[in-house]
PDB file of C-alpha atoms in Angstrom:
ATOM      1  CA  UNK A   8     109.184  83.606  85.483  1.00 47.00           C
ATOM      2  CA  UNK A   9     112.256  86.058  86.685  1.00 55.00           C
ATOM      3  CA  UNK A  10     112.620  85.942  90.399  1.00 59.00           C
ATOM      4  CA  UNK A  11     110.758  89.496  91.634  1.00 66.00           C
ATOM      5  CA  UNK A  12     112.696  92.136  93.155  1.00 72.00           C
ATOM      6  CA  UNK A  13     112.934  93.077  96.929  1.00 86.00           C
ATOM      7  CA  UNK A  14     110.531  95.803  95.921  1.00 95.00           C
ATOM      8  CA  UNK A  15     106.628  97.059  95.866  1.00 98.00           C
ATOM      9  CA  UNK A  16     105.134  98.527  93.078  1.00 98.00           C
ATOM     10  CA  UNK A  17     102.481 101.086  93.018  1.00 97.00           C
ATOM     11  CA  UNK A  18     100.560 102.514  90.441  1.00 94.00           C
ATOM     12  CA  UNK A  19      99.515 105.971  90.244  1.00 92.00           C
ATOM     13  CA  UNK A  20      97.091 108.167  88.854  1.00 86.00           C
ATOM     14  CA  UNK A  21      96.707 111.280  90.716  1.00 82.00           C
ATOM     15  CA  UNK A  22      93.191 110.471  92.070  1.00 84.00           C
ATOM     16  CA  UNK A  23      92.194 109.941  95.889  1.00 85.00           C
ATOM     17  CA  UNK A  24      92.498 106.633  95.773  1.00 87.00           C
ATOM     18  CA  UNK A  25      95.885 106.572  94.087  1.00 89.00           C
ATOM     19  CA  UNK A  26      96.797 108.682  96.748  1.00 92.00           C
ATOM     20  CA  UNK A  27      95.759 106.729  99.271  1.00 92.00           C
ATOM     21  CA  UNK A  28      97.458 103.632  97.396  1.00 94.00           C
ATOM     22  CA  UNK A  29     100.639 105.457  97.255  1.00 96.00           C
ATOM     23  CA  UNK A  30     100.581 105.930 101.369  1.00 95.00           C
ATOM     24  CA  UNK A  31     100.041 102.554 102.470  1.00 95.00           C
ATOM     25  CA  UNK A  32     102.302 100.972  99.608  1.00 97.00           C
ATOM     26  CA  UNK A  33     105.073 103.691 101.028  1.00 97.00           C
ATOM     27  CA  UNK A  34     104.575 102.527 104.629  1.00 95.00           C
ATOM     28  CA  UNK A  35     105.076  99.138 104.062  1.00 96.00           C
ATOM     29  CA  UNK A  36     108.070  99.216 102.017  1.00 97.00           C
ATOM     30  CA  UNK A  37     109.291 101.378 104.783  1.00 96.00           C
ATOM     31  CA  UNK A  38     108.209  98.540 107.246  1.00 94.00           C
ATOM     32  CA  UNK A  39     109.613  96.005 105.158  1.00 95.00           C
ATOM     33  CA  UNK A  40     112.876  97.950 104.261  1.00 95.00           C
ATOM     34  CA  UNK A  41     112.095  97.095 100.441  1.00 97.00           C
ATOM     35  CA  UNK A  42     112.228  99.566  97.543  1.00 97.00           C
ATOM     36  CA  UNK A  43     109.263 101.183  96.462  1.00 98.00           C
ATOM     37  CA  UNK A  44     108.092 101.693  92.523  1.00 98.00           C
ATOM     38  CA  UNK A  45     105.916 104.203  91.448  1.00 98.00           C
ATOM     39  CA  UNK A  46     104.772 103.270  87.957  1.00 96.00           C
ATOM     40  CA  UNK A  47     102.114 105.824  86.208  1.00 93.00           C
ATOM     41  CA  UNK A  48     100.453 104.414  82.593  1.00 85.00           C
ATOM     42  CA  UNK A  49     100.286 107.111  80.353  1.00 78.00           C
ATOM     43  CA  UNK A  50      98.159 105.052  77.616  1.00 69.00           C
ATOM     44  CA  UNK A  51      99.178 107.371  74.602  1.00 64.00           C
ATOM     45  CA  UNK A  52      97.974 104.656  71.863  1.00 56.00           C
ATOM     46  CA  UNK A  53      94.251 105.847  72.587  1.00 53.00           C
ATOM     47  CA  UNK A  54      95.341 109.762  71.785  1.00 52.00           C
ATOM     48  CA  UNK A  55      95.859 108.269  68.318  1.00 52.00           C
ATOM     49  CA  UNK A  56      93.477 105.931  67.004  1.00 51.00           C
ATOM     50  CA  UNK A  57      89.869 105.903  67.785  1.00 49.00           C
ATOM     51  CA  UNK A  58      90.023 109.760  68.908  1.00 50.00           C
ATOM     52  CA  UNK A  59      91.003 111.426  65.523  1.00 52.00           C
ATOM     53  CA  UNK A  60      93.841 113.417  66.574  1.00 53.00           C
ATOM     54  CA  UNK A  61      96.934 113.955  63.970  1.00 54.00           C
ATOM     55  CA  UNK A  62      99.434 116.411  64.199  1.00 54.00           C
ATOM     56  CA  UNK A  63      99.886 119.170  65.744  1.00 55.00           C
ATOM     57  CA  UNK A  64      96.505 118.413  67.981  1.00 65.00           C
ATOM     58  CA  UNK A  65      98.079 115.101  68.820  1.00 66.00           C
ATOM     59  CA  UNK A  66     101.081 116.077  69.765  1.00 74.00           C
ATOM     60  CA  UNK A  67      99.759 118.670  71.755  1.00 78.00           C
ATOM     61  CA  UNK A  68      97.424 116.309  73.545  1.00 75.00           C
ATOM     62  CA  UNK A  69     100.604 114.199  74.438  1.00 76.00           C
ATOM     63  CA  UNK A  70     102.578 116.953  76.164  1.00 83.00           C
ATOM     64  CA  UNK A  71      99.496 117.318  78.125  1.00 81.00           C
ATOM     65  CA  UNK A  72      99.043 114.096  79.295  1.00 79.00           C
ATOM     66  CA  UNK A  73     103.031 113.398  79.594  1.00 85.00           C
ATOM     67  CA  UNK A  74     102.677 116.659  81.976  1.00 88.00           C
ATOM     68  CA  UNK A  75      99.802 114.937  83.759  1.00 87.00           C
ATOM     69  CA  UNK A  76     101.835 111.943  83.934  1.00 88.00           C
ATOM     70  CA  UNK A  77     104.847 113.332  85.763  1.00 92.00           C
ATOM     71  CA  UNK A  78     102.554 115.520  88.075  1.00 93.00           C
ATOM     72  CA  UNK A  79     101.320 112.212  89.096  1.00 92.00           C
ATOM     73  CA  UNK A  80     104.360 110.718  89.526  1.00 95.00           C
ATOM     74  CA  UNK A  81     105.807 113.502  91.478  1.00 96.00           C
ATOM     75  CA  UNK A  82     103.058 114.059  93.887  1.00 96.00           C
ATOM     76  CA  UNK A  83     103.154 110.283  94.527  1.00 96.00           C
ATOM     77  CA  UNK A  84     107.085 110.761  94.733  1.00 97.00           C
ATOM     78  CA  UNK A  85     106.634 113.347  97.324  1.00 97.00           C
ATOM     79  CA  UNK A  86     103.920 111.657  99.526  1.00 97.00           C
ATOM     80  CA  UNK A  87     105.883 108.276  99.858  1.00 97.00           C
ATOM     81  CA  UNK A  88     109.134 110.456 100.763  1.00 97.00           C
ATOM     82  CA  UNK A  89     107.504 112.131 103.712  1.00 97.00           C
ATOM     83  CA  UNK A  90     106.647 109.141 105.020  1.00 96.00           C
ATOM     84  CA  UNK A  91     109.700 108.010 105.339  1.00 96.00           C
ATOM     85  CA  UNK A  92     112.801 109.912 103.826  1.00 95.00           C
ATOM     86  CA  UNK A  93     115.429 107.360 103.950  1.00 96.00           C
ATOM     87  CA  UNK A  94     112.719 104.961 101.794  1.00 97.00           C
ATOM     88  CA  UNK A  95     114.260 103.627  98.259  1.00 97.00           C
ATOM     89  CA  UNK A  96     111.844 105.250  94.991  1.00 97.00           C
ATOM     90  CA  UNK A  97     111.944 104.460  91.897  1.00 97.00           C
ATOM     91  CA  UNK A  98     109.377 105.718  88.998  1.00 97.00           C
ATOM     92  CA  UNK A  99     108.548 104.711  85.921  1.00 95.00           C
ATOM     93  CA  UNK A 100     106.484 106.675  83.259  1.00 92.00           C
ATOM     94  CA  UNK A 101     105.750 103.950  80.200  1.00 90.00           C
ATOM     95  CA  UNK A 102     103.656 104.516  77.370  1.00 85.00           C
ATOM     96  CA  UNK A 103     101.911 101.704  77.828  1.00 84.00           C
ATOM     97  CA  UNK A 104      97.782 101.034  78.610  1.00 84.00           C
ATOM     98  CA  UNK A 105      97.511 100.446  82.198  1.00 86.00           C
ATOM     99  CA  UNK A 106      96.200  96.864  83.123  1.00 87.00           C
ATOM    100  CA  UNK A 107      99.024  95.049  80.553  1.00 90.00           C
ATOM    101  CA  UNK A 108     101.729  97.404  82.164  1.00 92.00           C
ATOM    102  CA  UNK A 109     100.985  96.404  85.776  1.00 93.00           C
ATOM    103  CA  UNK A 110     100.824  93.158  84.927  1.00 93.00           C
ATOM    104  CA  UNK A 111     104.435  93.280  83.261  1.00 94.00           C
ATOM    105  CA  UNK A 112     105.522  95.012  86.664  1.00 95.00           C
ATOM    106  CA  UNK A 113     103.849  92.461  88.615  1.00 94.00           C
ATOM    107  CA  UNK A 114     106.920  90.195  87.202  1.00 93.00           C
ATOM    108  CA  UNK A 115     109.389  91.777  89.164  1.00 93.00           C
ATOM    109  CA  UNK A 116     107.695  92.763  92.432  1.00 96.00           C
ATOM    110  CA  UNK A 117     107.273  91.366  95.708  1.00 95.00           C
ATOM    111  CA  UNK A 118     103.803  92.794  95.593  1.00 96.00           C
ATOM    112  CA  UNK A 119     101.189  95.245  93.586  1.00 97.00           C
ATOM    113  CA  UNK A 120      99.494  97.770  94.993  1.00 96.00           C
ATOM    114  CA  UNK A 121      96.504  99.418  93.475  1.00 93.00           C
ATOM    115  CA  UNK A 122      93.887 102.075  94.456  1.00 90.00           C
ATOM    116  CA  UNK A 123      90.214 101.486  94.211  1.00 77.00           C
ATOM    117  CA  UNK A 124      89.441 104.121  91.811  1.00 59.00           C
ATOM    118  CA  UNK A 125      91.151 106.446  89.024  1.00 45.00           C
ATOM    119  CA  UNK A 126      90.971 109.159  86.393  1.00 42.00           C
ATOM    120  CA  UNK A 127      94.004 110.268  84.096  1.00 39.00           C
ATOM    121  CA  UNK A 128      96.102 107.623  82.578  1.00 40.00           C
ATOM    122  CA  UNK A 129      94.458 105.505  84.186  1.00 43.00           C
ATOM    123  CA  UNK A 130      90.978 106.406  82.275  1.00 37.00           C
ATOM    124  CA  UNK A 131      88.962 103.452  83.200  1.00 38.00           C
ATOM    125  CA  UNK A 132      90.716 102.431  86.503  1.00 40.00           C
ATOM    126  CA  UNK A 133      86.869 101.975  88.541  1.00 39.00           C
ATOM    127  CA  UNK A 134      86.883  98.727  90.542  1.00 41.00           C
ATOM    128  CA  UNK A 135      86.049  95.815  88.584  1.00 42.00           C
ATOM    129  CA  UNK A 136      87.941  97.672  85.755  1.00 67.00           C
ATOM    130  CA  UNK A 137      92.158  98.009  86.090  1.00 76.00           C
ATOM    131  CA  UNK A 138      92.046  97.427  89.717  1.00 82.00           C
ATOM    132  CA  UNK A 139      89.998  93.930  89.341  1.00 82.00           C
ATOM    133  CA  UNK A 140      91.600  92.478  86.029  1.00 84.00           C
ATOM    134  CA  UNK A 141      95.039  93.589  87.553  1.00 88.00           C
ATOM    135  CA  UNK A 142      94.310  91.032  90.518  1.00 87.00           C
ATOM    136  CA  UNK A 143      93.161  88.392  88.330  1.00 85.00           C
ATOM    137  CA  UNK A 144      96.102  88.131  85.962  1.00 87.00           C
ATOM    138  CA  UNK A 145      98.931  89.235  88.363  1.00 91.00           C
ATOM    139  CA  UNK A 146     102.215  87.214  89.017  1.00 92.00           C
ATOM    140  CA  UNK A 147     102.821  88.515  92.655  1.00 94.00           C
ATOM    141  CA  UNK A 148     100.142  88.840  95.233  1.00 95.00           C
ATOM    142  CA  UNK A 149      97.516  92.376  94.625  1.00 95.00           C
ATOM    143  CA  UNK A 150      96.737  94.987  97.063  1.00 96.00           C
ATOM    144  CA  UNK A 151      93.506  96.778  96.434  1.00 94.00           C
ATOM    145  CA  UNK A 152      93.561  99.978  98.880  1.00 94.00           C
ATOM    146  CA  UNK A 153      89.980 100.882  99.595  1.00 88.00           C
ATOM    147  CA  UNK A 154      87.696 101.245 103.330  1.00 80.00           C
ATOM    148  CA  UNK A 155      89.020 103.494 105.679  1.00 69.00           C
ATOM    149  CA  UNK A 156      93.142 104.767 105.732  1.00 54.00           C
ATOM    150  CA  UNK A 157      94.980 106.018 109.133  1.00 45.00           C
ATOM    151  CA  UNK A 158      97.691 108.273 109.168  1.00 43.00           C
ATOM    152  CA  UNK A 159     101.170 107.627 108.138  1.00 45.00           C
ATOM    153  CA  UNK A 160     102.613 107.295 111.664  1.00 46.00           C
ATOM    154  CA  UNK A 161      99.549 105.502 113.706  1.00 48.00           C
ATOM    155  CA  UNK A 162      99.627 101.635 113.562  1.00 56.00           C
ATOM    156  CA  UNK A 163      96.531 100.805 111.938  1.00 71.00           C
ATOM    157  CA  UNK A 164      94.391  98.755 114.420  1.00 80.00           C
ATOM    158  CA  UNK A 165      92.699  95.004 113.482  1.00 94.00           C
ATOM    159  CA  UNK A 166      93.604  91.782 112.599  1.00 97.00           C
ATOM    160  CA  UNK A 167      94.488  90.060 109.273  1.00 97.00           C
ATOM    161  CA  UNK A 168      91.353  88.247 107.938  1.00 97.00           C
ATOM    162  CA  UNK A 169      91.599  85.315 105.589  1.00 95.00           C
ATOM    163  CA  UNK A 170      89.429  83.224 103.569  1.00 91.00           C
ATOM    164  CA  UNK A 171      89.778  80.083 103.558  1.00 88.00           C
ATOM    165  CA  UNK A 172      87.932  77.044 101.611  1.00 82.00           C
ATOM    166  CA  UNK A 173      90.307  74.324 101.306  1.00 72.00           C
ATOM    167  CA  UNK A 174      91.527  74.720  97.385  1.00 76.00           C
ATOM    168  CA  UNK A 175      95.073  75.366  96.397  1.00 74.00           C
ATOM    169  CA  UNK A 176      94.225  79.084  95.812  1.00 78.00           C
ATOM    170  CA  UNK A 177      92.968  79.267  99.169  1.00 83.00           C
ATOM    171  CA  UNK A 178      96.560  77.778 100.410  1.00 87.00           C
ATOM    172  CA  UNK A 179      98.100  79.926  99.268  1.00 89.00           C
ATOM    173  CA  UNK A 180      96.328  82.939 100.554  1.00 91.00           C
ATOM    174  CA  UNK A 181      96.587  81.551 104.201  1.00 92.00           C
ATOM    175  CA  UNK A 182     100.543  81.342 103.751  1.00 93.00           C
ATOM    176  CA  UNK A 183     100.536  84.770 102.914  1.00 94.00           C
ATOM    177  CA  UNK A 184      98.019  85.311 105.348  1.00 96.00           C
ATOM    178  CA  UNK A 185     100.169  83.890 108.015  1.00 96.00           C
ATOM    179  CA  UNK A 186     103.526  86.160 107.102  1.00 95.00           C
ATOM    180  CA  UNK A 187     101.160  89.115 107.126  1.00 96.00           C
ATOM    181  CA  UNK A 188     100.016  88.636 110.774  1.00 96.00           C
ATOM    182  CA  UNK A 189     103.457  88.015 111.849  1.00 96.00           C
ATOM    183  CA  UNK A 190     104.917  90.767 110.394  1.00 94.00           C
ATOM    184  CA  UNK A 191     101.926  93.070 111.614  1.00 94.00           C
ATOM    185  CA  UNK A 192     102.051  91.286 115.225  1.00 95.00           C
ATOM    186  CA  UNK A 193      98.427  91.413 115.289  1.00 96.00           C
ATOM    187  CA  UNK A 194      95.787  88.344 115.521  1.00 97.00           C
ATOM    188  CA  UNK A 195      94.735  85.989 112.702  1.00 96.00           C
ATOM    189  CA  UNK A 196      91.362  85.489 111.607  1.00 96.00           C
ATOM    190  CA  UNK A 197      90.378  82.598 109.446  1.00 92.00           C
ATOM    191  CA  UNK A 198      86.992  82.306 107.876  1.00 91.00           C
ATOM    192  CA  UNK A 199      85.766  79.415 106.935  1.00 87.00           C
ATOM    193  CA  UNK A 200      82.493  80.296 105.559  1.00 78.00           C
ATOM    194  CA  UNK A 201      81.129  76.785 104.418  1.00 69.00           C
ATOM    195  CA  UNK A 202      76.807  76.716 103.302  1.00 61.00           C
ATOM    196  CA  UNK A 203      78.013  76.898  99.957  1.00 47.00           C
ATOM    197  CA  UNK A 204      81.535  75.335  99.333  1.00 46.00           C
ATOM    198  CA  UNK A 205      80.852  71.527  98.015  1.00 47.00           C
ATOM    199  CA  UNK A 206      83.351  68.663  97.924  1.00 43.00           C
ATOM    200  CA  UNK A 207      83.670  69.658  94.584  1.00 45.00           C
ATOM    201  CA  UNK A 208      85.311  73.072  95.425  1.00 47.00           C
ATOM    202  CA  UNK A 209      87.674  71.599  98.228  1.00 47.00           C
ATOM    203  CA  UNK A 210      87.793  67.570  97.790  1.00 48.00           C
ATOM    204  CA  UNK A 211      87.400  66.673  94.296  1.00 48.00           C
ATOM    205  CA  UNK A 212      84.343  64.415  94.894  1.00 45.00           C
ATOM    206  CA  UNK A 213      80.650  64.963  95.170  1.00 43.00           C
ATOM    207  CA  UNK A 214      77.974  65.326  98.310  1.00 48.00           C
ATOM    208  CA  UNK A 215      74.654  66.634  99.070  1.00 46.00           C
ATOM    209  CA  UNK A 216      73.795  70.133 101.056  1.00 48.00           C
ATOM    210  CA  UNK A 217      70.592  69.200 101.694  1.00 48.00           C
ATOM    211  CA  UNK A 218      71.504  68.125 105.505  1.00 57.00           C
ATOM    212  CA  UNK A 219      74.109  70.834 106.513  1.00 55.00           C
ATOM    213  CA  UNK A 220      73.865  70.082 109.889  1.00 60.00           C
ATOM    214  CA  UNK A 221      75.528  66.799 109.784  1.00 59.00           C
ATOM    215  CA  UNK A 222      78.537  68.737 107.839  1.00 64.00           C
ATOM    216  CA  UNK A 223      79.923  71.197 110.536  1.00 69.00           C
ATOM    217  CA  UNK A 224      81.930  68.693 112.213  1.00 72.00           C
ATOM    218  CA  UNK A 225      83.659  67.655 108.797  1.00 71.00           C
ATOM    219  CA  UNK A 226      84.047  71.714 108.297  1.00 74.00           C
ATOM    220  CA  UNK A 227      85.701  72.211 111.376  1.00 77.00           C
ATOM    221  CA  UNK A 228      88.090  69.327 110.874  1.00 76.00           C
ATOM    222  CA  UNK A 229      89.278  70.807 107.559  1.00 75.00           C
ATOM    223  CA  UNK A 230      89.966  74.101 108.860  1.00 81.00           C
ATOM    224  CA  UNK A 231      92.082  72.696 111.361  1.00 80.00           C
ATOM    225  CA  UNK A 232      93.672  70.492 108.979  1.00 78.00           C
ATOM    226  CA  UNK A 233      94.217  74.190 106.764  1.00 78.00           C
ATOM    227  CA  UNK A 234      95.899  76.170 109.415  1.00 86.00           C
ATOM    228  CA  UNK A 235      97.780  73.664 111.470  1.00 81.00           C
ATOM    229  CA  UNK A 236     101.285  73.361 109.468  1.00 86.00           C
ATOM    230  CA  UNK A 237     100.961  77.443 109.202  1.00 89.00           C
ATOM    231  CA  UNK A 238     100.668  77.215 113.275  1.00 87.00           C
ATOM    232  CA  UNK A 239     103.553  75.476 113.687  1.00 89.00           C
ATOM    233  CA  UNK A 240     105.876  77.803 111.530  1.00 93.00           C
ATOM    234  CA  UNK A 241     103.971  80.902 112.966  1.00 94.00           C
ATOM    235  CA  UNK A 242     103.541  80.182 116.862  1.00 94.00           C
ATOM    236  CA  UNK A 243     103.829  84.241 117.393  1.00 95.00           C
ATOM    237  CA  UNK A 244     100.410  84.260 115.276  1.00 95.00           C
ATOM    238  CA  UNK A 245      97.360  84.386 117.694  1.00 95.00           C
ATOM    239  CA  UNK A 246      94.642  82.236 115.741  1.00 93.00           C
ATOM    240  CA  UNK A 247      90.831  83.053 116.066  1.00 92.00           C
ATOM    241  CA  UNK A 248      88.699  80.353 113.920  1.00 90.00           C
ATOM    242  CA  UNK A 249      84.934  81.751 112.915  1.00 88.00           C
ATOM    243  CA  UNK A 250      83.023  78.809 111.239  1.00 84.00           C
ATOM    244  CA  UNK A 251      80.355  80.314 110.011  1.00 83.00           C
ATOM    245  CA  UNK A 252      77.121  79.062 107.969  1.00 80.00           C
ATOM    246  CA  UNK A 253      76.925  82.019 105.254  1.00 78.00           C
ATOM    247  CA  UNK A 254      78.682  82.869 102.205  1.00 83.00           C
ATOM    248  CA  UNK A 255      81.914  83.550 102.493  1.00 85.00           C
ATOM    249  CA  UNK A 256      81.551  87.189 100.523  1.00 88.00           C
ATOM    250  CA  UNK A 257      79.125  88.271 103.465  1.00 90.00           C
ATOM    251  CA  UNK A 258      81.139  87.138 106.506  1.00 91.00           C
ATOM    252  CA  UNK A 259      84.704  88.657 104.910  1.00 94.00           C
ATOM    253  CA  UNK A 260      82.897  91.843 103.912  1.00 94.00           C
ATOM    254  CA  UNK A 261      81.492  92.053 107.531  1.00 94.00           C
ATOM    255  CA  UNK A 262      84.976  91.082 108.625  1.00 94.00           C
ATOM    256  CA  UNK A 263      86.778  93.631 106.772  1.00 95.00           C
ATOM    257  CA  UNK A 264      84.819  96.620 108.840  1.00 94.00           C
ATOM    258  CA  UNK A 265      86.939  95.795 111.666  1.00 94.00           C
ATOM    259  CA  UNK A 266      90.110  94.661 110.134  1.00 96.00           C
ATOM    260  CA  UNK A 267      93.072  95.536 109.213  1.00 95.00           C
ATOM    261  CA  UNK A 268      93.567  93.617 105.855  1.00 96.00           C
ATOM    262  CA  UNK A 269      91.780  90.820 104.129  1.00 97.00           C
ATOM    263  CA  UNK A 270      93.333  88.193 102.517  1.00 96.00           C
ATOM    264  CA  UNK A 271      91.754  85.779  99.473  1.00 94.00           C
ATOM    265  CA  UNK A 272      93.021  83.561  96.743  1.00 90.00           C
ATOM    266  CA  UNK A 273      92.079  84.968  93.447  1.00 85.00           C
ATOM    267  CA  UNK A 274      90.174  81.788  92.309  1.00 72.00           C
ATOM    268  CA  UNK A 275      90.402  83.444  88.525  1.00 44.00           C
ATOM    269  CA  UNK A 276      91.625  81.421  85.520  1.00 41.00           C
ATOM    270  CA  UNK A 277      94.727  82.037  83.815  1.00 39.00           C
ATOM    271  CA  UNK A 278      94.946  83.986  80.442  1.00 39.00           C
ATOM    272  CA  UNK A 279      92.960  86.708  79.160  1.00 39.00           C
ATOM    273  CA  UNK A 280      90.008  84.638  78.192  1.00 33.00           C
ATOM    274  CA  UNK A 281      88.813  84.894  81.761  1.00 36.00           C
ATOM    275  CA  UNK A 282      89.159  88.022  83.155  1.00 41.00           C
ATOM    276  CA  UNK A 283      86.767  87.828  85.944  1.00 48.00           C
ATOM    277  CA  UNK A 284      87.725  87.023  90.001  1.00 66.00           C
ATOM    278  CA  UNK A 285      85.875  84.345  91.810  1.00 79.00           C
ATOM    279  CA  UNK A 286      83.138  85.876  93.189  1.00 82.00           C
ATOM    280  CA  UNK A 287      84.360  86.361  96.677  1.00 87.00           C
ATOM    281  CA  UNK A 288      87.301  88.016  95.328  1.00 88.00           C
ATOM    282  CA  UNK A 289      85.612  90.266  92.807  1.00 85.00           C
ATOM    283  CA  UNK A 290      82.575  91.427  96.003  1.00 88.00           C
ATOM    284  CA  UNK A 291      85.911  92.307  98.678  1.00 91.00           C
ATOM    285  CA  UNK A 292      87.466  94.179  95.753  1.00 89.00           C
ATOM    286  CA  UNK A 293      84.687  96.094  95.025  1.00 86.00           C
ATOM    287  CA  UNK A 294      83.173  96.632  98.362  1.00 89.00           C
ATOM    288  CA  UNK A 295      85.638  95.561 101.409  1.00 93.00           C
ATOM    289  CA  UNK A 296      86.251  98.183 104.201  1.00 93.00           C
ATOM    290  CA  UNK A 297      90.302  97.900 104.550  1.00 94.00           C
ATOM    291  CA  UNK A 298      92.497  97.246 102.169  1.00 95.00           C
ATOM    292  CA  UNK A 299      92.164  93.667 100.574  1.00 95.00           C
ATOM    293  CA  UNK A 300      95.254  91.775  99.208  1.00 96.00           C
ATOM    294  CA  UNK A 301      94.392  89.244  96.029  1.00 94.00           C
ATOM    295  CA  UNK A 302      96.702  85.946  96.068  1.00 93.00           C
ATOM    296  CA  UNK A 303      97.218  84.491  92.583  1.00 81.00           C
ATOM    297  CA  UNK A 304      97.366  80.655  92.298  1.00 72.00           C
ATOM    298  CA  UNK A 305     101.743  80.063  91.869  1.00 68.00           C
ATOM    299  CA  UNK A 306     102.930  79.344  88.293  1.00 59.00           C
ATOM    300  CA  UNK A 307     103.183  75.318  87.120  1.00 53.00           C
ATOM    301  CA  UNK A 308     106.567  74.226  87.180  1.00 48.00           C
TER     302      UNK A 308
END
């Protein structure tokens, strides 16, 4: 895999949230002093086959959607300028179908932001659709921008919230996790939601639920064991620690009405033939309150 660029990527459809995508991608870039991408799909292969359109009604269905397309892209141009005018934009208007596109960008980026919804180019872009497949087949870590959005020039209040459950996935998500509180200089929360994680998901050997009583104390342990290198390397990170008997989709869902950003490992499986999220992933995706950002398990080596 090519090393990604010092850059975010956004993609853009012209819809509300696309817009509000667009703003938060814009702000951190500016934050981050990276370059920002604005990529827009204009999908022209469905114009062509499956919708009976030759000629002269084709091509006049292109330069509609083309015009549609750089509308997008300028709007999206214009927003992320006024946030901050000395901010680095690029744009990109490919022919492509959406989800295989962002995945392509997601090569070369530092990170992929996506709204929650979308219309246009991006025909079928409703949350467990481009948004959801994008953060399951990714190759950089996937912001979905959804819940509530603050103006471009108020901090936005909370802490970073992060799942964690002991896999590799999940290791990888608190790493990020970590680097996102620091940067943000706000507190760290770390879930460890634990009624229905087995040994199985986090130990590679088997044990019974039936008593989970007699479990909490091994729970606690591991979530020390999970965060204590991270402390170390982070000691500007305040850590709060919420063991909590429940599924972990309920407490980070609860979570994310108060936070500033959630962060989960993807737990999806690589390749096409899978194309869902775990299910903790695919419920904060589709129902979180701030934005959520998706962390993909790193590449074999």
């Amino acid at each position: 895999m090519s090393t990604p660029e010092p850059r975010i990527t956004v993609g853009v459809d012209g819809s509300a949230g696309s817009t509000a995508a667009v703003a938060w991608a814009a702000k951190l870039a500016s934050r981050r002093h990276l370059q920002l991408k604005i990529v827009h799909g204009l999908q022209i292969a469905g114009l062509y086959y499956g919708g009976g359109m030759t000629g002269i009604g084709a091509a006049t269905l292109f330069e509609a959607v083309q015009t549609d397309g750089e509308r997008a892209i300028a709007d999206a141009r214009a927003l992320a300028a006024s946030v901050d005018k000395d901010l680095v934009i690029v744009t990109d208007l490919p022919t492509d179908p959406p989800v295989p596109m962002l995945i392509d960008e997601s090569r070369h980026a530092r990170l992929l932001v996506v709204g929650r919804t979308g219309t246009g180019g991006f025909a079928d872009m409703l949350v467990g659709g481009t948004a959801a497949s994008v953060a399951a087949h990714a190759h950089c870590p996937v912001a979905v921008v959804r819940g509530r959005h603050d103006s471009t020039d108020v901090p936005e209040p909370g802490p970073v919230v992060v799942g964690v459950d002991g896999s590799p996935n999940s290791e990888q998500a608190v790493a990020v996790a970590f680097e996102e509180a620091s940067l943000r200089g706000v507190p760290l929360v770390a879930v460890h939601a634990w009624s229905d994680i087995t040994y199985e998901d986090t130990r590679g050997t088997a044990r019974i639920l039936t008593q989970p009583e007699t479990l909490e104390g091994d729970e606690e342990r591991l979530l020390g064991q999970r965060l204590g290198g991270w402390q170390e390397k982070y000691p500007d990170v305040e850590i709060r620690r919420q063991l909590v008997r429940d599924r972990p989709r309920h407490v980070l869902l609860e979570a994310s009405e108060t936070a500033q950003l959630v962060v989960v490992g993807s737990r999806g499986r690589g390749g096409f033939t899978g194309m869902l999220l775990g299910s903790t992933s695919q419920a904060l995706v589709q129902h979180a309150q701030c934005p959520v950002l998706v962390v993909r398990p790193e590449p074999a080596k």
